[in-house]
Coordinates of C-alpha atoms and ligand atoms in Angstrom, one line a residue:
M1 CA 0.0 -0.1 0.0
I2 CA 1.0 3.8 -0.3
L3 CA 0.5 6.6 2.0
V4 CA -0.7 10.0 0.8
T5 CA -0.5 13.2 2.7
G6 CA -2.7 15.8 1.9
G7 CA -5.2 13.4 0.1
A8 CA -8.1 15.6 0.7
G9 CA -6.9 18.7 -0.9
F10 CA -6.8 19.5 -4.7
I11 CA -3.8 17.7 -6.2
G12 CA -3.8 14.9 -3.3
G13 CA -7.5 14.1 -3.9
N14 CA -7.4 13.9 -7.6
F15 CA -4.4 11.7 -7.0
V16 CA -6.2 9.4 -4.9
L17 CA -9.1 9.4 -6.9
G18 CA -7.2 8.6 -10.1
W19 CA -4.9 6.0 -8.4
L20 CA -8.1 3.7 -7.2
S21 CA -9.9 4.1 -10.4
N22 CA -7.4 1.4 -11.5
A23 CA -9.4 -1.9 -10.1
N24 CA -5.9 -3.3 -9.3
A25 CA -4.5 -0.5 -7.4
E26 CA -2.7 -0.7 -4.1
E27 CA -4.8 0.4 -0.9
V28 CA -4.0 4.1 0.0
I29 CA -3.7 5.4 3.5
N30 CA -4.7 9.0 3.1
L31 CA -3.5 11.4 6.0
D32 CA -4.9 14.6 6.0
S33 CA -5.6 17.3 8.7
L34 CA -8.6 18.9 6.9
T35 CA -7.5 22.5 7.2
Y36 CA -9.7 24.9 5.3
A37 CA -8.4 23.4 1.9
G38 CA -9.1 19.9 2.9
N39 CA -12.7 18.5 2.1
L40 CA -13.8 14.9 2.3
E41 CA -16.6 15.7 0.0
T42 CA -13.9 15.4 -2.5
L43 CA -13.5 11.7 -1.7
A44 CA -17.4 11.1 -1.2
S45 CA -17.2 8.4 -3.8
L46 CA -14.6 6.2 -2.2
Q47 CA -16.8 5.9 1.2
N48 CA -17.5 2.1 0.4
D49 CA -14.1 1.6 -0.8
D50 CA -12.0 -0.5 1.4
R51 CA -9.1 0.4 -0.5
H52 CA -9.0 3.9 1.0
I53 CA -8.2 4.4 4.6
F54 CA -8.9 8.1 5.7
V55 CA -6.8 9.3 9.0
K56 CA -7.6 12.8 10.0
G57 CA -4.3 14.1 11.5
S58 CA -1.2 16.1 10.9
I59 CA 2.2 15.4 9.5
G60 CA 3.5 17.0 12.2
D61 CA 2.4 14.6 14.6
A62 CA 5.2 12.2 15.0
E63 CA 3.5 9.6 17.1
L64 CA 0.7 9.3 14.6
V65 CA 3.0 9.2 11.6
T66 CA 5.1 6.6 13.0
R67 CA 2.0 4.3 14.2
L68 CA 0.6 4.6 10.5
L69 CA 3.8 3.5 9.1
N70 CA 4.2 0.6 11.3
Q71 CA 0.8 -0.5 11.3
Y72 CA 0.3 -0.3 7.3
Q73 CA 3.9 -0.7 6.2
P74 CA 3.8 1.6 2.9
R75 CA 6.0 0.9 0.3
A76 CA 5.9 4.5 -0.6
I77 CA 4.9 7.9 0.9
L78 CA 3.5 10.4 -1.8
H79 CA 3.8 13.8 0.1
F80 CA 1.2 16.5 -1.3
A81 CA 0.3 18.1 2.3
A82 CA 1.1 21.7 2.4
E83 CA -0.3 25.4 2.8
S84 CA -0.6 26.1 -0.7
H85 CA -1.8 29.6 -1.3
V86 CA 0.6 32.5 -2.3
D87 CA -1.8 35.2 -1.1
R88 CA -2.7 33.4 2.1
S89 CA 1.2 33.1 2.7
I90 CA 1.3 36.9 2.4
H91 CA -1.2 37.7 4.9
G92 CA 0.0 35.0 7.6
P93 CA 3.3 33.0 6.8
A94 CA 3.4 31.2 10.3
D95 CA 1.4 28.1 9.0
F96 CA 3.4 28.0 6.1
I97 CA 6.5 27.7 8.1
Q98 CA 4.9 24.9 10.6
T99 CA 3.5 22.6 7.7
N100 CA 5.6 23.0 4.9
I101 CA 9.0 23.0 6.6
V102 CA 8.5 21.5 10.1
G103 CA 5.7 19.2 8.8
T104 CA 8.3 17.8 6.2
F105 CA 11.1 17.6 8.4
N106 CA 8.9 15.6 10.8
L107 CA 7.8 13.3 8.1
L108 CA 11.2 12.8 6.8
E109 CA 12.3 11.8 10.2
C110 CA 9.6 9.3 10.6
A111 CA 10.2 7.9 7.3
R112 CA 13.9 7.5 7.9
N113 CA 13.3 5.6 11.2
Y114 CA 10.6 3.3 9.5
W115 CA 12.9 2.7 6.3
S116 CA 15.9 2.1 8.1
N117 CA 14.4 -1.0 9.9
L118 CA 13.0 -2.2 7.1
A119 CA 14.1 -5.7 5.6
P120 CA 16.5 -5.4 2.6
E121 CA 14.1 -6.1 -0.2
K122 CA 11.5 -3.7 1.1
K123 CA 14.0 -1.1 2.1
Q124 CA 15.2 -1.0 -1.6
A125 CA 12.0 -0.9 -3.0
F126 CA 10.8 2.1 -0.5
R127 CA 10.3 5.6 -2.2
F128 CA 9.8 8.8 -0.5
L129 CA 8.0 11.3 -3.2
H130 CA 8.1 15.1 -2.4
V131 CA 5.5 17.2 -4.4
S132 CA 6.8 20.6 -4.8
T133 CA 6.3 23.5 -7.0
D134 CA 7.9 25.6 -9.7
E135 CA 7.7 28.9 -7.6
V136 CA 10.9 28.0 -5.7
Y137 CA 12.8 28.9 -9.1
G138 CA 11.7 32.5 -8.5
T139 CA 10.5 34.6 -11.6
L140 CA 11.5 34.9 -15.3
E141 CA 11.9 37.6 -17.7
S142 CA 9.9 37.3 -20.8
K143 CA 12.5 36.2 -23.0
E144 CA 14.4 33.9 -20.5
P145 CA 14.5 30.4 -21.0
A146 CA 12.0 28.0 -18.9
F147 CA 13.0 26.6 -15.9
K148 CA 15.2 23.6 -15.8
E149 CA 15.9 21.4 -12.8
T150 CA 19.3 23.1 -12.8
N151 CA 18.1 26.5 -12.2
P152 CA 19.1 28.3 -9.1
Y153 CA 16.6 28.4 -6.3
E154 CA 15.4 31.8 -6.0
P155 CA 11.9 32.0 -4.3
N156 CA 10.1 35.2 -3.7
S157 CA 7.0 34.6 -1.7
P158 CA 6.8 33.0 1.9
Y159 CA 5.0 30.1 0.3
A160 CA 7.6 29.5 -2.3
A161 CA 10.4 29.8 0.3
S162 CA 8.9 27.5 2.6
K163 CA 8.4 25.0 -0.3
A164 CA 12.1 25.6 -1.4
A165 CA 13.1 25.0 2.4
S166 CA 11.3 21.5 2.2
D167 CA 13.0 20.6 -1.2
H168 CA 16.5 21.2 0.3
L169 CA 15.4 19.3 3.6
V170 CA 14.3 16.4 1.1
R171 CA 17.6 16.7 -0.9
A172 CA 19.8 16.5 2.4
W173 CA 18.0 13.3 3.6
F174 CA 18.9 11.7 0.4
H175 CA 22.5 12.7 0.7
T176 CA 23.1 12.5 4.4
Y177 CA 21.0 9.2 5.2
G178 CA 20.3 7.9 2.1
L179 CA 16.6 7.8 2.2
P180 CA 15.2 7.2 -1.2
V181 CA 13.4 10.4 -2.4
I182 CA 12.6 12.0 -5.7
T183 CA 11.1 15.4 -5.8
T184 CA 8.9 16.8 -8.6
N185 CA 8.3 20.5 -8.9
C186 CA 5.3 21.2 -11.2
S187 CA 4.1 24.2 -12.6
N188 CA 0.4 25.9 -12.0
N189 CA -2.4 23.2 -11.6
Y190 CA -6.0 23.5 -12.6
G191 CA -8.9 21.0 -12.8
P192 CA -11.9 19.6 -10.6
Y193 CA -11.7 20.1 -7.1
Q194 CA -9.8 23.0 -6.9
F195 CA -10.5 25.5 -4.0
P196 CA -11.9 28.6 -5.2
E197 CA -9.4 30.9 -3.7
K198 CA -6.9 30.2 -6.8
L199 CA -7.6 32.2 -10.0
I200 CA -9.1 29.7 -12.6
P201 CA -11.8 28.3 -9.8
L202 CA -12.3 31.8 -8.3
V203 CA -12.9 33.5 -11.6
I204 CA -15.6 30.8 -12.7
H205 CA -17.3 30.9 -9.1
H206 CA -17.3 34.7 -9.2
A207 CA -18.5 34.9 -13.0
L208 CA -21.4 32.5 -12.2
H209 CA -22.3 34.5 -9.0
N210 CA -22.2 37.9 -10.9
K211 CA -19.2 39.2 -9.0
E212 CA -16.1 40.9 -10.1
L213 CA -13.4 39.0 -11.5
P214 CA -10.1 40.6 -10.1
I215 CA -7.1 40.8 -12.2
Y216 CA -4.1 41.6 -10.1
G217 CA -2.0 44.8 -11.7
D218 CA -2.0 44.6 -15.4
G219 CA -2.6 40.9 -15.8
Q220 CA 0.4 40.3 -17.8
Q221 CA 1.8 37.9 -15.6
V222 CA 2.5 34.5 -17.0
R223 CA 1.7 31.1 -15.7
D224 CA 2.3 27.8 -17.3
W225 CA -0.9 25.8 -16.8
L226 CA -1.4 22.1 -16.5
F227 CA -4.4 20.1 -15.9
V228 CA -4.4 18.4 -12.5
E229 CA -4.8 14.8 -13.9
D230 CA -1.7 15.3 -16.1
H231 CA 0.0 16.2 -13.1
C232 CA -1.3 13.2 -11.4
L233 CA -0.2 10.6 -14.1
A234 CA 3.2 12.2 -13.9
I235 CA 3.7 11.7 -10.3
Q236 CA 2.5 7.9 -10.8
R237 CA 5.3 7.6 -13.5
V238 CA 7.8 9.3 -11.3
L239 CA 6.8 6.6 -8.6
E240 CA 7.4 3.8 -10.7
K241 CA 10.4 4.9 -13.0
G242 CA 11.8 7.9 -11.6
R243 CA 15.8 7.9 -10.5
L244 CA 16.6 8.3 -6.7
G245 CA 17.6 11.4 -5.2
E246 CA 16.6 13.3 -8.6
T247 CA 13.8 16.0 -9.3
Y248 CA 11.7 16.1 -12.2
N249 CA 10.1 19.3 -13.4
I250 CA 6.5 19.0 -14.6
G251 CA 4.8 21.1 -16.8
G252 CA 2.5 21.3 -20.0
W253 CA 4.3 23.8 -22.0
N254 CA 1.2 26.3 -21.8
E255 CA 2.3 29.6 -20.8
K256 CA -0.7 32.2 -20.6
A257 CA -1.0 35.5 -19.6
N258 CA -3.6 35.8 -16.5
I259 CA -5.8 38.4 -18.8
D260 CA -5.8 35.6 -21.4
V261 CA -6.7 32.6 -19.2
V262 CA -9.7 35.0 -17.8
K263 CA -10.8 36.1 -21.1
T264 CA -11.0 32.6 -22.1
I265 CA -13.1 31.3 -19.4
C266 CA -15.4 34.1 -19.9
A267 CA -15.8 33.3 -23.5
M268 CA -16.5 29.7 -22.8
L269 CA -18.9 30.4 -20.2
D270 CA -20.5 32.8 -22.6
S271 CA -21.2 30.1 -25.0
I272 CA -21.9 27.1 -22.6
Q273 CA -24.0 29.2 -20.3
P274 CA -25.0 32.6 -21.6
K275 CA -26.1 35.0 -19.4
G276 CA -29.8 36.0 -19.5
N277 CA -29.1 39.8 -20.4
G278 CA -27.0 39.2 -23.6
K279 CA -24.0 40.6 -21.7
S280 CA -20.4 38.8 -21.8
Y281 CA -19.0 37.5 -18.6
A282 CA -15.9 39.5 -19.4
E283 CA -17.6 42.8 -18.3
Q284 CA -17.3 41.6 -14.9
I285 CA -13.3 41.9 -15.4
T286 CA -12.0 44.3 -12.8
F287 CA -8.3 45.1 -12.3
V288 CA -7.2 45.5 -9.0
K289 CA -4.0 46.2 -6.9
D290 CA -1.2 44.0 -7.5
R291 CA -0.2 41.5 -5.2
P292 CA 3.2 42.4 -3.2
G293 CA 6.5 40.7 -4.7
H294 CA 4.3 39.4 -7.7
D295 CA 6.3 36.9 -9.6
R296 CA 6.0 37.9 -13.3
R297 CA 6.6 34.8 -15.3
Y298 CA 6.8 31.0 -14.5
A299 CA 7.5 28.4 -17.1
I300 CA 8.7 24.7 -17.2
D301 CA 11.2 22.9 -19.3
A302 CA 9.6 19.5 -19.2
S303 CA 12.3 17.9 -21.6
K304 CA 13.7 15.6 -18.8
I305 CA 10.8 13.8 -17.5
E306 CA 9.6 13.6 -21.3
K307 CA 12.6 12.3 -22.3
E308 CA 13.7 10.1 -19.3
L309 CA 10.2 8.8 -18.3
A310 CA 8.2 9.0 -21.5
W311 CA 5.5 11.3 -19.9
K312 CA 3.7 14.1 -21.8
P313 CA 0.4 15.7 -20.9
L314 CA -2.7 14.5 -22.3
E315 CA -4.7 17.6 -22.2
T316 CA -4.3 21.0 -24.0
F317 CA -5.2 24.1 -22.3
E318 CA -8.3 24.4 -24.4
S319 CA -9.6 20.6 -23.6
G320 CA -8.5 20.9 -19.8
I321 CA -10.2 24.3 -19.2
R322 CA -13.7 23.2 -21.0
K323 CA -13.4 20.2 -18.9
T324 CA -13.0 22.2 -15.8
I325 CA -15.7 24.7 -16.5
E326 CA -18.1 21.7 -17.2
W327 CA -17.0 20.0 -14.1
Y328 CA -17.9 23.4 -11.7
L329 CA -21.1 23.8 -13.7
T330 CA -22.2 20.5 -12.7
H331 CA -20.8 20.4 -9.3
Q332 CA -22.1 23.3 -7.5
Q333 CA -23.0 21.6 -4.5
W334 CA -19.2 20.7 -3.8
V335 CA -18.7 24.5 -4.5
S336 CA -21.4 25.6 -2.2
G337 CA -20.2 23.0 0.5
V338 CA -16.5 25.2 0.4
T339 CA -17.6 28.5 0.1
S340 CA -19.2 29.0 3.6
G341 CA -18.6 31.6 6.0
S342 CA -14.8 31.1 6.4
Y343 CA -14.6 31.3 2.7
R344 CA -16.5 34.4 2.3
D345 CA -14.4 36.2 5.3
W346 CA -11.2 35.2 3.4
V347 CA -12.6 36.8 0.0
S348 CA -13.4 40.1 1.9
K349 CA -10.5 40.2 3.8
Q350 CA -8.0 39.5 0.6
Y351 CA -9.9 41.9 -2.0
S352 CA -10.5 44.8 0.4
A353 CA -6.7 44.6 0.8
H354 CA -6.1 44.8 -3.0
G355 CA -8.7 47.5 -3.5
K356 CA -8.8 49.1 -6.8
Ligands
NAD1 P1 -4.2 22.4 -1.2 O1 -4.2 23.5 -0.6 O2 -5.4 22.3 -2.5 O3 -4.4 20.7 -0.4 C1 -3.4 20.9 0.8 C2 -3.9 19.8 1.5 O4 -3.1 19.3 2.9 C3 -5.2 20.0 2.2 O5 -6.2 18.9 2.1 C4 -4.7 20.1 3.8 O6 -6.0 19.7 4.5 C5 -3.8 19.3 3.8 N1 -2.9 19.8 4.9 C6 -2.3 20.8 5.4 N2 -1.6 20.9 6.2 C7 -1.6 19.6 6.8 C8 -1.0 18.9 8.0 N3 0.0 19.7 8.9 N4 -1.0 17.6 7.9 C9 -1.8 16.9 7.0 N5 -2.6 17.5 5.8 C10 -2.4 18.6 6.0 O7 -3.2 22.3 -2.1 P2 -2.9 21.5 -3.7 O8 -3.0 22.8 -4.6 O9 -3.5 20.1 -3.8 O10 -1.2 21.3 -3.5 C11 -0.7 19.8 -3.2 C12 1.0 19.9 -3.1 O11 1.2 20.1 -4.4 C13 1.3 21.0 -2.2 O12 2.4 20.5 -1.8 C14 1.8 22.2 -3.2 O13 2.9 22.8 -2.8 C15 2.0 21.4 -4.5 N6 1.9 22.0 -5.8 C16 0.7 22.6 -6.1 C17 0.5 23.3 -7.4 C18 -1.1 24.0 -7.5 O14 -1.0 24.7 -8.9 N7 -2.0 23.9 -6.8 C19 1.4 23.0 -8.4 C20 2.8 22.6 -7.9 C21 2.9 22.1 -6.6
TYD2 P1 -2.7 31.6 -7.9 O1 -3.8 30.7 -8.7 O2 -2.9 32.2 -6.5 O3 -1.5 30.7 -8.1 P2 0.0 31.3 -7.9 O4 0.1 32.6 -7.3 O5 0.7 30.0 -7.1 O6 0.6 31.4 -9.6 O7 -2.5 32.8 -9.1 C1 -2.3 32.6 -10.4 C2 -2.1 34.0 -11.0 O8 -3.2 34.8 -11.2 C3 -1.0 35.0 -10.2 O9 -0.3 35.6 -11.1 C4 -2.0 35.7 -9.6 C5 -3.1 35.9 -10.4 N1 -4.4 36.4 -9.7 C6 -5.1 37.3 -10.0 O10 -5.0 38.3 -10.9 N2 -6.5 37.5 -9.4 C7 -6.7 36.6 -8.2 O11 -7.9 37.0 -7.8 C8 -6.0 35.6 -7.9 C9 -6.4 34.6 -6.9 C10 -5.0 35.4 -8.6

């Protein structure tokens, strides 16, 4: 079996659902502390599936993690759990330090103790796969080449710095203790079950509720978008075939300026679910004050994973964004479940700080 951390969140949830969609899949222990970003509704279809064991708890709880490892004897840990939203890291970085750095340290130590006592064959097969982000590499000028695995780390936000620190810990546990780790650094994900604080689900949600679509600064910041299921398939491939101690950049060669992403969503909504008054959703676009320290451009050079592990994304941006919009339109109950009081408090705090 495998141990997944953060499997009630966006990417971890998609990973668990994708993994268990295979009838022959190994069991999953899913350790998630259910912060605001974790949601059991995402895993509702697994309620009667004995292959899914959900445990509510923190990666920072050494006793719990040790007990789970000894009891279930997983052959791999896939570490998704994190605080993941840049804007929240600007308002309050403490949770990012605690979960992303101290939490990862604790998980590494528990994994090391468990792994070092395994029988030789199991010890050799064991993997610790650390899921990270392209934001650790900092920002690119418009003409600079995309991030390679060899780029220096230059994180600019508290979120990116905390993920960079966790990547360094993972690296050190490989070089110092021989723990069999692999790290993946992926670009911006989008798709089903993403919490509507991130750009794409926020814009879909606000569009449908006749609210402003807030664009930070001039909207010309570039992100490299990857459909979440493609990310999950890449992680499976890295788990099967990745080389120990290596890092793999994952991305879809899909650079888009934020304003273009938002206009694409508006145009698709105009055709799939037109507004009654004949107006376009694009009229809701509002430029607001920029994010402090806003990285201008991210872009992933995915040639290493493509060449070494023969992974390529299956979705284009156009097919992935259509699937995403259709998913949000047909899963409004999931959306209402996560856009409760505390979500509304966040939106009002965040967007009053950004003003116009
Ligand atoms: P998310 O915020 O949607 O989910 C994070 C999950 O971790 C939640 O279910 C939360 O409850 C859980 N969690 C938080 N603290 C925990 C703790 N102490 N113990 C156990 N569980 C805890 O995040 P996501 O977007 O799914 O990102 C998953 C991982 O992928 C993160 O490590 C993130 O840095 C990385 N990543 C994300 C993106 C992206 O575009 N979203 C891109 C590249 C990499
Ligand atoms: P986000 O989804 O928060 O991901 P990240 O900051 O990790 O890249 O933001 C994606 C881009 O969209 C980023 O450049 C910030 C911008 N953005 C807006 O313009 N308006 C918004 O309301 C949000 C949430 C993000």
